[in-house]
């Protein structure tokens, strides 16, 4: 009994440790990217270039871990057809999300960017309905309306709103929503499930290539004209490592809890980022209207997560009932055949055969 209690406590502590690690890394990476892009010390206002460095680093590290050192295994089953029709769209949308999201930090505050991200469930649901993955209902329409209203109020309360930054951030939200839709189609229709290391192994090179093409035309000439910049190699390596560690922390949280838990942790992380950014960055000025609107939007996000949880639980319960039913039928069939066999055996004995 004591050993069981000790194991339970150990599992609980590990779960909370992974959650805290995810929240810390996710929040820290947002602040880290904001500092790199906008600080006068480093003077590296190239979000496309920074995102490209992240993807190249992730590609090289995944290759080293899986093919050279062989510490981790890449799951098999990937074909050229699946890569072209599924991985390439996911990689392209992932690149779009990171590029536009990081660019938004040059124009709007971190807090306001997080408030705009609360509209994500609306974008995912609308695109899901268009793709035939979601069904429109009065309940979902109400939840989406609450989230949209909250984001609109939060935007209205922004003192120094920059519409260029808003457009970049909303573009990043649409890119992330499309990525999630493509991921769901990939899992449901292709029947191939990959762990995060495998996903990063396949997606990172594709994302790097998608970022390289616009970087050549949009940022490379500016970087060459600017000349040298003060980007210490240690800071660059640390920034790339934090991005990679963040992706792994997502894997750890999902493995030890569930996808819903990481959604809830994401809501907590968003509040942490909003409040801390008001203390860390001078361009962040929160108002009562800001916080009220964001609170309404988060309430809608919580309702959305709760709805998804009930839907998943219902689906799991239905699957379990079907399994029990088929198991019962199998047992009944076995019993029937055993009974028939017994009767035939008795008839044979009576006939003296």
Coordinates of C-alpha atoms in Angstrom, one line a residue:
X1 CA 0.0 0.0 0.0
X2 CA 2.8 2.4 0.9
X3 CA 4.6 1.6 -2.4
X4 CA 1.5 2.3 -4.4
X5 CA 0.9 5.6 -2.6
X6 CA 4.6 6.5 -3.2
X7 CA 4.3 5.7 -6.9
X8 CA 1.1 7.7 -7.2
X9 CA 2.7 10.7 -5.5
X10 CA 5.7 10.4 -7.9
X11 CA 3.5 10.3 -10.9
X12 CA 1.5 13.3 -9.7
X13 CA 4.7 15.3 -9.0
X14 CA 6.1 14.4 -12.5
X15 CA 2.9 15.4 -14.2
X16 CA 2.9 18.8 -12.5
X17 CA 6.6 19.2 -13.2
X18 CA 6.0 18.6 -16.9
X19 CA 3.1 21.1 -16.9
X20 CA 5.2 23.8 -15.2
X21 CA 8.0 23.1 -17.6
X22 CA 5.7 23.6 -20.6
X23 CA 4.3 26.8 -19.2
X24 CA 7.8 28.1 -18.3
X25 CA 9.3 27.2 -21.7
X26 CA 6.3 28.5 -23.7
X27 CA 6.1 31.8 -21.9
X28 CA 9.9 32.2 -21.8
X29 CA 10.2 31.5 -25.6
X30 CA 7.6 34.2 -26.4
X31 CA 9.6 36.7 -24.3
X32 CA 12.9 35.5 -25.7
X33 CA 11.7 36.0 -29.3
X34 CA 10.3 39.4 -28.5
X35 CA 13.6 40.5 -26.9
X36 CA 15.7 39.2 -29.8
X37 CA 13.5 40.9 -32.4
X38 CA 13.0 44.2 -30.7
X39 CA 16.0 44.8 -28.4
X40 CA 18.6 47.4 -29.2
X41 CA 21.3 45.2 -27.7
X42 CA 21.0 42.5 -30.4
X43 CA 19.3 44.5 -33.2
X44 CA 18.0 41.6 -35.2
X45 CA 14.5 42.7 -36.5
X46 CA 14.3 39.8 -38.9
X47 CA 11.5 37.4 -37.8
X48 CA 11.6 35.4 -41.0
X49 CA 15.3 34.8 -40.6
X50 CA 14.9 33.9 -36.9
X51 CA 12.2 31.4 -37.7
X52 CA 14.3 29.9 -40.5
X53 CA 17.2 29.4 -38.1
X54 CA 14.8 27.6 -35.7
X55 CA 13.7 25.2 -38.4
X56 CA 17.2 24.5 -39.7
X57 CA 18.4 23.9 -36.1
X58 CA 15.4 21.6 -35.4
X59 CA 16.0 19.7 -38.7
X60 CA 19.7 19.1 -37.9
X61 CA 19.1 18.2 -34.3
X62 CA 16.3 15.7 -35.2
X63 CA 18.6 14.1 -37.8
X64 CA 21.4 13.8 -35.3
X65 CA 19.2 12.3 -32.6
X66 CA 17.5 9.8 -34.9
X67 CA 20.0 8.8 -37.6
X68 CA 23.4 9.5 -36.1
X69 CA 23.2 9.0 -32.4
X70 CA 20.0 6.9 -32.7
X71 CA 18.8 8.0 -29.3
X72 CA 15.2 8.3 -30.6
X73 CA 13.3 6.4 -33.3
X74 CA 11.5 7.8 -36.3
X75 CA 8.3 5.9 -36.8
X76 CA 8.0 4.3 -40.3
X77 CA 5.1 4.3 -42.7
X78 CA 5.8 7.6 -44.5
X79 CA 5.5 7.4 -48.3
X80 CA 6.2 10.0 -51.0
X81 CA 2.5 10.4 -51.6
X82 CA 1.7 11.0 -47.9
X83 CA 4.6 13.4 -47.6
X84 CA 3.5 15.4 -50.6
X85 CA -0.2 15.5 -49.8
X86 CA -0.1 15.8 -46.0
X87 CA 3.4 16.8 -44.6
X88 CA 4.1 19.6 -47.1
X89 CA 0.8 21.4 -46.3
X90 CA 1.4 21.0 -42.6
X91 CA 5.0 22.2 -42.9
X92 CA 3.9 25.2 -45.0
X93 CA 1.2 26.3 -42.5
X94 CA 3.6 25.8 -39.6
X95 CA 6.1 28.0 -41.3
X96 CA 3.4 30.6 -42.0
X97 CA 2.3 30.5 -38.4
X98 CA 5.7 31.1 -36.9
X99 CA 6.7 33.7 -39.5
X100 CA 3.6 35.9 -39.2
X101 CA 3.4 35.4 -35.4
X102 CA 6.9 36.5 -34.8
X103 CA 6.5 39.4 -37.2
X104 CA 3.6 40.7 -35.2
X105 CA 5.9 41.2 -32.2
X106 CA 7.5 44.1 -34.1
X107 CA 4.3 46.0 -34.2
X108 CA 2.1 45.0 -31.2
X109 CA 2.8 44.2 -27.6
X110 CA 3.1 40.6 -26.4
X111 CA 0.0 40.9 -24.2
X112 CA -2.2 42.1 -27.1
X113 CA -0.8 39.4 -29.4
X114 CA -1.8 36.8 -26.8
X115 CA -5.3 38.3 -26.6
X116 CA -5.7 38.0 -30.3
X117 CA -4.6 34.4 -30.2
X118 CA -7.8 33.6 -28.1
X119 CA -9.7 33.7 -31.4
X120 CA -8.0 30.5 -32.4
X121 CA -10.9 28.1 -31.6
X122 CA -13.2 30.2 -33.8
X123 CA -10.8 29.9 -36.7
X124 CA -10.3 26.2 -36.2
X125 CA -14.1 25.6 -35.9
X126 CA -15.0 27.6 -39.0
X127 CA -12.4 25.9 -41.1
X128 CA -13.3 22.5 -39.6
X129 CA -17.0 23.1 -40.7
X130 CA -15.8 24.0 -44.1
X131 CA -13.7 20.9 -44.3
X132 CA -16.5 18.7 -43.0
X133 CA -14.7 17.8 -39.8
X134 CA -17.0 19.8 -37.5
X135 CA -20.8 20.1 -37.3
X136 CA -22.4 23.5 -36.7
X137 CA -24.7 23.6 -33.7
X138 CA -26.4 26.3 -31.6
X139 CA -24.1 25.6 -28.6
X140 CA -21.0 25.9 -30.7
X141 CA -22.3 29.1 -32.4
X142 CA -22.9 30.6 -28.9
X143 CA -19.4 29.7 -27.8
X144 CA -17.8 31.1 -30.9
X145 CA -19.8 34.3 -30.5
X146 CA -18.6 34.7 -26.8
X147 CA -15.0 34.2 -27.9
X148 CA -15.3 36.7 -30.8
X149 CA -17.0 39.3 -28.6
X150 CA -14.3 39.0 -25.9
X151 CA -11.5 39.5 -28.5
X152 CA -13.3 42.5 -30.0
X153 CA -13.7 44.1 -26.6
X154 CA -10.0 43.4 -25.8
X155 CA -9.0 45.0 -29.1
X156 CA -11.3 48.0 -28.4
X157 CA -9.5 48.5 -25.1
X158 CA -6.0 48.5 -26.7
X159 CA -4.6 52.1 -26.4
X160 CA -1.9 52.0 -29.1
X161 CA -3.4 49.6 -31.6
X162 CA -1.3 48.9 -34.7
X163 CA -3.4 47.4 -37.5
X164 CA -0.3 46.0 -39.4
X165 CA 0.5 44.0 -36.3
X166 CA -3.1 42.8 -36.0
X167 CA -3.1 41.6 -39.6
X168 CA 0.1 39.7 -39.1
X169 CA -1.1 38.1 -35.9
X170 CA -4.5 37.1 -37.4
X171 CA -2.6 35.7 -40.4
X172 CA -0.6 33.6 -37.9
X173 CA -3.9 32.4 -36.3
X174 CA -5.3 31.4 -39.6
X175 CA -2.1 29.5 -40.5
X176 CA -2.2 27.7 -37.1
X177 CA -5.9 26.8 -37.6
X178 CA -5.1 25.4 -41.1
X179 CA -2.2 23.4 -39.7
X180 CA -4.5 21.8 -37.0
X181 CA -7.1 21.0 -39.7
X182 CA -4.4 19.4 -41.9
X183 CA -3.1 17.4 -38.9
X184 CA -6.6 16.1 -38.2
X185 CA -7.1 15.1 -41.8
X186 CA -3.7 13.5 -41.8
X187 CA -4.5 11.4 -38.8
X188 CA -8.1 10.5 -39.7
X189 CA -7.7 9.8 -43.4
X190 CA -4.1 8.6 -43.8
X191 CA -4.2 6.5 -40.6
X192 CA -0.6 7.3 -39.7
X193 CA 0.2 8.5 -36.2
X194 CA 3.6 9.9 -35.5
X195 CA 5.2 10.9 -32.2
X196 CA 6.4 14.5 -32.0
X197 CA 10.0 13.7 -32.8
X198 CA 8.9 12.0 -36.0
X199 CA 6.6 15.0 -36.8
X200 CA 9.5 17.4 -36.3
X201 CA 11.9 15.1 -38.3
X202 CA 9.5 15.3 -41.3
X203 CA 8.0 18.7 -40.9
X204 CA 11.0 20.9 -40.0
X205 CA 12.9 20.5 -43.3
X206 CA 9.8 21.3 -45.2
X207 CA 9.1 24.4 -43.1
X208 CA 12.7 25.5 -43.5
X209 CA 12.4 25.3 -47.3
X210 CA 9.1 27.2 -47.2
X211 CA 10.7 29.9 -45.1
X212 CA 13.9 30.0 -47.2
X213 CA 12.2 31.1 -50.4
X214 CA 10.5 34.3 -49.0
X215 CA 13.6 35.0 -46.9
X216 CA 15.7 35.3 -50.0
X217 CA 13.4 37.9 -51.5
X218 CA 12.2 39.8 -48.4
X219 CA 14.9 39.8 -45.7
X220 CA 18.2 38.7 -47.3
X221 CA 18.6 42.1 -49.1
X222 CA 17.9 44.0 -45.9
X223 CA 20.4 41.9 -43.9
X224 CA 23.1 42.4 -46.5
X225 CA 22.5 46.1 -46.6
X226 CA 22.6 46.4 -42.9
X227 CA 25.9 44.6 -42.7
X228 CA 26.9 43.0 -39.4
X229 CA 24.7 42.7 -36.3
X230 CA 25.3 41.9 -32.7
X231 CA 23.8 38.4 -32.4
X232 CA 26.1 36.4 -30.0
X233 CA 26.4 32.7 -31.0
X234 CA 25.5 31.6 -27.5
X235 CA 22.3 33.6 -27.5
X236 CA 21.4 32.2 -30.9
X237 CA 22.1 28.6 -29.8
X238 CA 20.1 29.1 -26.6
X239 CA 17.2 30.6 -28.5
X240 CA 17.1 27.6 -30.9
X241 CA 17.5 25.1 -28.1
X242 CA 14.5 26.7 -26.2
X243 CA 12.3 26.3 -29.3
X244 CA 13.3 22.6 -29.6
X245 CA 12.8 22.0 -25.9
X246 CA 9.3 23.6 -26.1
X247 CA 8.3 21.1 -28.7
X248 CA 9.6 18.2 -26.6
X249 CA 7.7 19.6 -23.5
X250 CA 4.5 19.4 -25.4
X251 CA 5.2 15.7 -26.1
X252 CA 5.9 15.1 -22.4
X253 CA 2.7 16.8 -21.3
X254 CA 0.5 14.9 -23.8
X255 CA 2.2 11.6 -23.0
X256 CA 1.6 11.9 -19.2
X257 CA -1.8 13.6 -19.4
X258 CA -3.9 14.4 -22.4
X259 CA -4.3 16.9 -25.3
X260 CA -7.0 18.7 -23.2
X261 CA -4.7 19.2 -20.3
X262 CA -2.2 21.0 -22.6
X263 CA -5.1 23.2 -23.8
X264 CA -5.9 24.1 -20.2
X265 CA -2.2 24.7 -19.5
X266 CA -2.1 26.9 -22.6
X267 CA -4.9 29.1 -21.1
X268 CA -2.9 29.4 -17.9
X269 CA 0.2 30.2 -19.9
X270 CA -1.6 32.9 -21.9
X271 CA -2.6 34.7 -18.6
X272 CA 1.0 34.4 -17.3
X273 CA 2.3 36.0 -20.5
X274 CA -0.3 38.8 -20.5
X275 CA 0.4 39.8 -16.9
X276 CA 4.2 39.3 -17.0
X277 CA 4.6 41.3 -20.2
X278 CA 3.0 44.3 -18.5
X279 CA 5.9 44.2 -16.1
X280 CA 8.7 43.3 -18.5
X281 CA 8.0 45.4 -21.6
X282 CA 7.4 49.2 -21.7
X283 CA 5.2 48.9 -24.8
X284 CA 2.6 46.9 -22.8
X285 CA -0.2 49.0 -21.3
X286 CA -3.1 47.0 -20.0
X287 CA -6.5 48.6 -19.5
X288 CA -9.6 47.4 -17.6
X289 CA -11.4 46.9 -21.0
X290 CA -8.4 44.9 -22.2
X291 CA -8.6 42.5 -19.2
X292 CA -12.4 42.3 -19.3
X293 CA -12.5 41.4 -23.0
X294 CA -9.7 38.9 -22.6
X295 CA -11.5 37.3 -19.6
X296 CA -14.7 36.9 -21.6
X297 CA -12.7 35.3 -24.5
X298 CA -10.9 32.9 -22.1
X299 CA -14.3 31.9 -20.6
X300 CA -15.4 31.1 -24.2
X301 CA -12.2 29.1 -24.7
X302 CA -12.8 27.2 -21.5
X303 CA -16.4 26.3 -22.6
X304 CA -15.0 25.2 -26.0
X305 CA -12.4 22.9 -24.3
X306 CA -15.2 21.5 -22.0
X307 CA -17.3 20.8 -25.0
X308 CA -14.5 19.0 -26.8
X309 CA -13.8 17.0 -23.6
X310 CA -17.4 15.8 -23.4
X311 CA -17.4 14.9 -27.1
X312 CA -14.2 12.9 -26.8
X313 CA -15.5 11.1 -23.6
X314 CA -18.8 10.3 -25.4
X315 CA -16.8 8.9 -28.4
X316 CA -14.6 6.8 -26.1
X317 CA -17.7 5.5 -24.2
X318 CA -19.4 4.5 -27.4
X319 CA -16.3 2.7 -28.6
X320 CA -16.0 0.9 -25.3
X321 CA -19.7 -0.2 -25.5
X322 CA -19.2 -1.5 -29.0
X323 CA -16.2 -3.5 -27.9
X324 CA -18.1 -5.0 -25.0
X325 CA -21.0 -5.8 -27.4
X326 CA -18.8 -7.6 -29.9
X327 CA -17.0 -9.4 -27.1
X328 CA -20.4 -10.6 -25.8
X329 CA -21.4 -11.8 -29.2
X330 CA -18.1 -13.6 -29.6
X331 CA -18.7 -15.4 -26.3
X332 CA -22.2 -16.3 -27.3
X333 CA -21.0 -17.7 -30.5
X334 CA -18.4 -19.8 -28.8
X335 CA -21.0 -21.1 -26.3
X336 CA -23.4 -22.0 -29.2
X337 CA -20.8 -23.9 -31.1
X338 CA -19.7 -25.8 -27.9
X339 CA -23.3 -26.7 -27.2
X340 CA -23.8 -28.0 -30.8
X341 CA -20.5 -30.0 -30.6
X342 CA -21.7 -31.6 -27.3
X343 CA -25.0 -32.7 -28.8
X344 CA -23.3 -34.2 -31.9
X345 CA -20.9 -36.1 -29.6
X346 CA -23.9 -37.5 -27.5
X347 CA -25.7 -38.6 -30.7
X348 CA -22.6 -40.4 -31.9
X349 CA -22.3 -42.3 -28.6
X350 CA -26.0 -43.4 -28.7
X351 CA -25.5 -44.8 -32.2
X352 CA -22.4 -46.6 -31.1
X353 CA -20.2 -45.1 -33.7

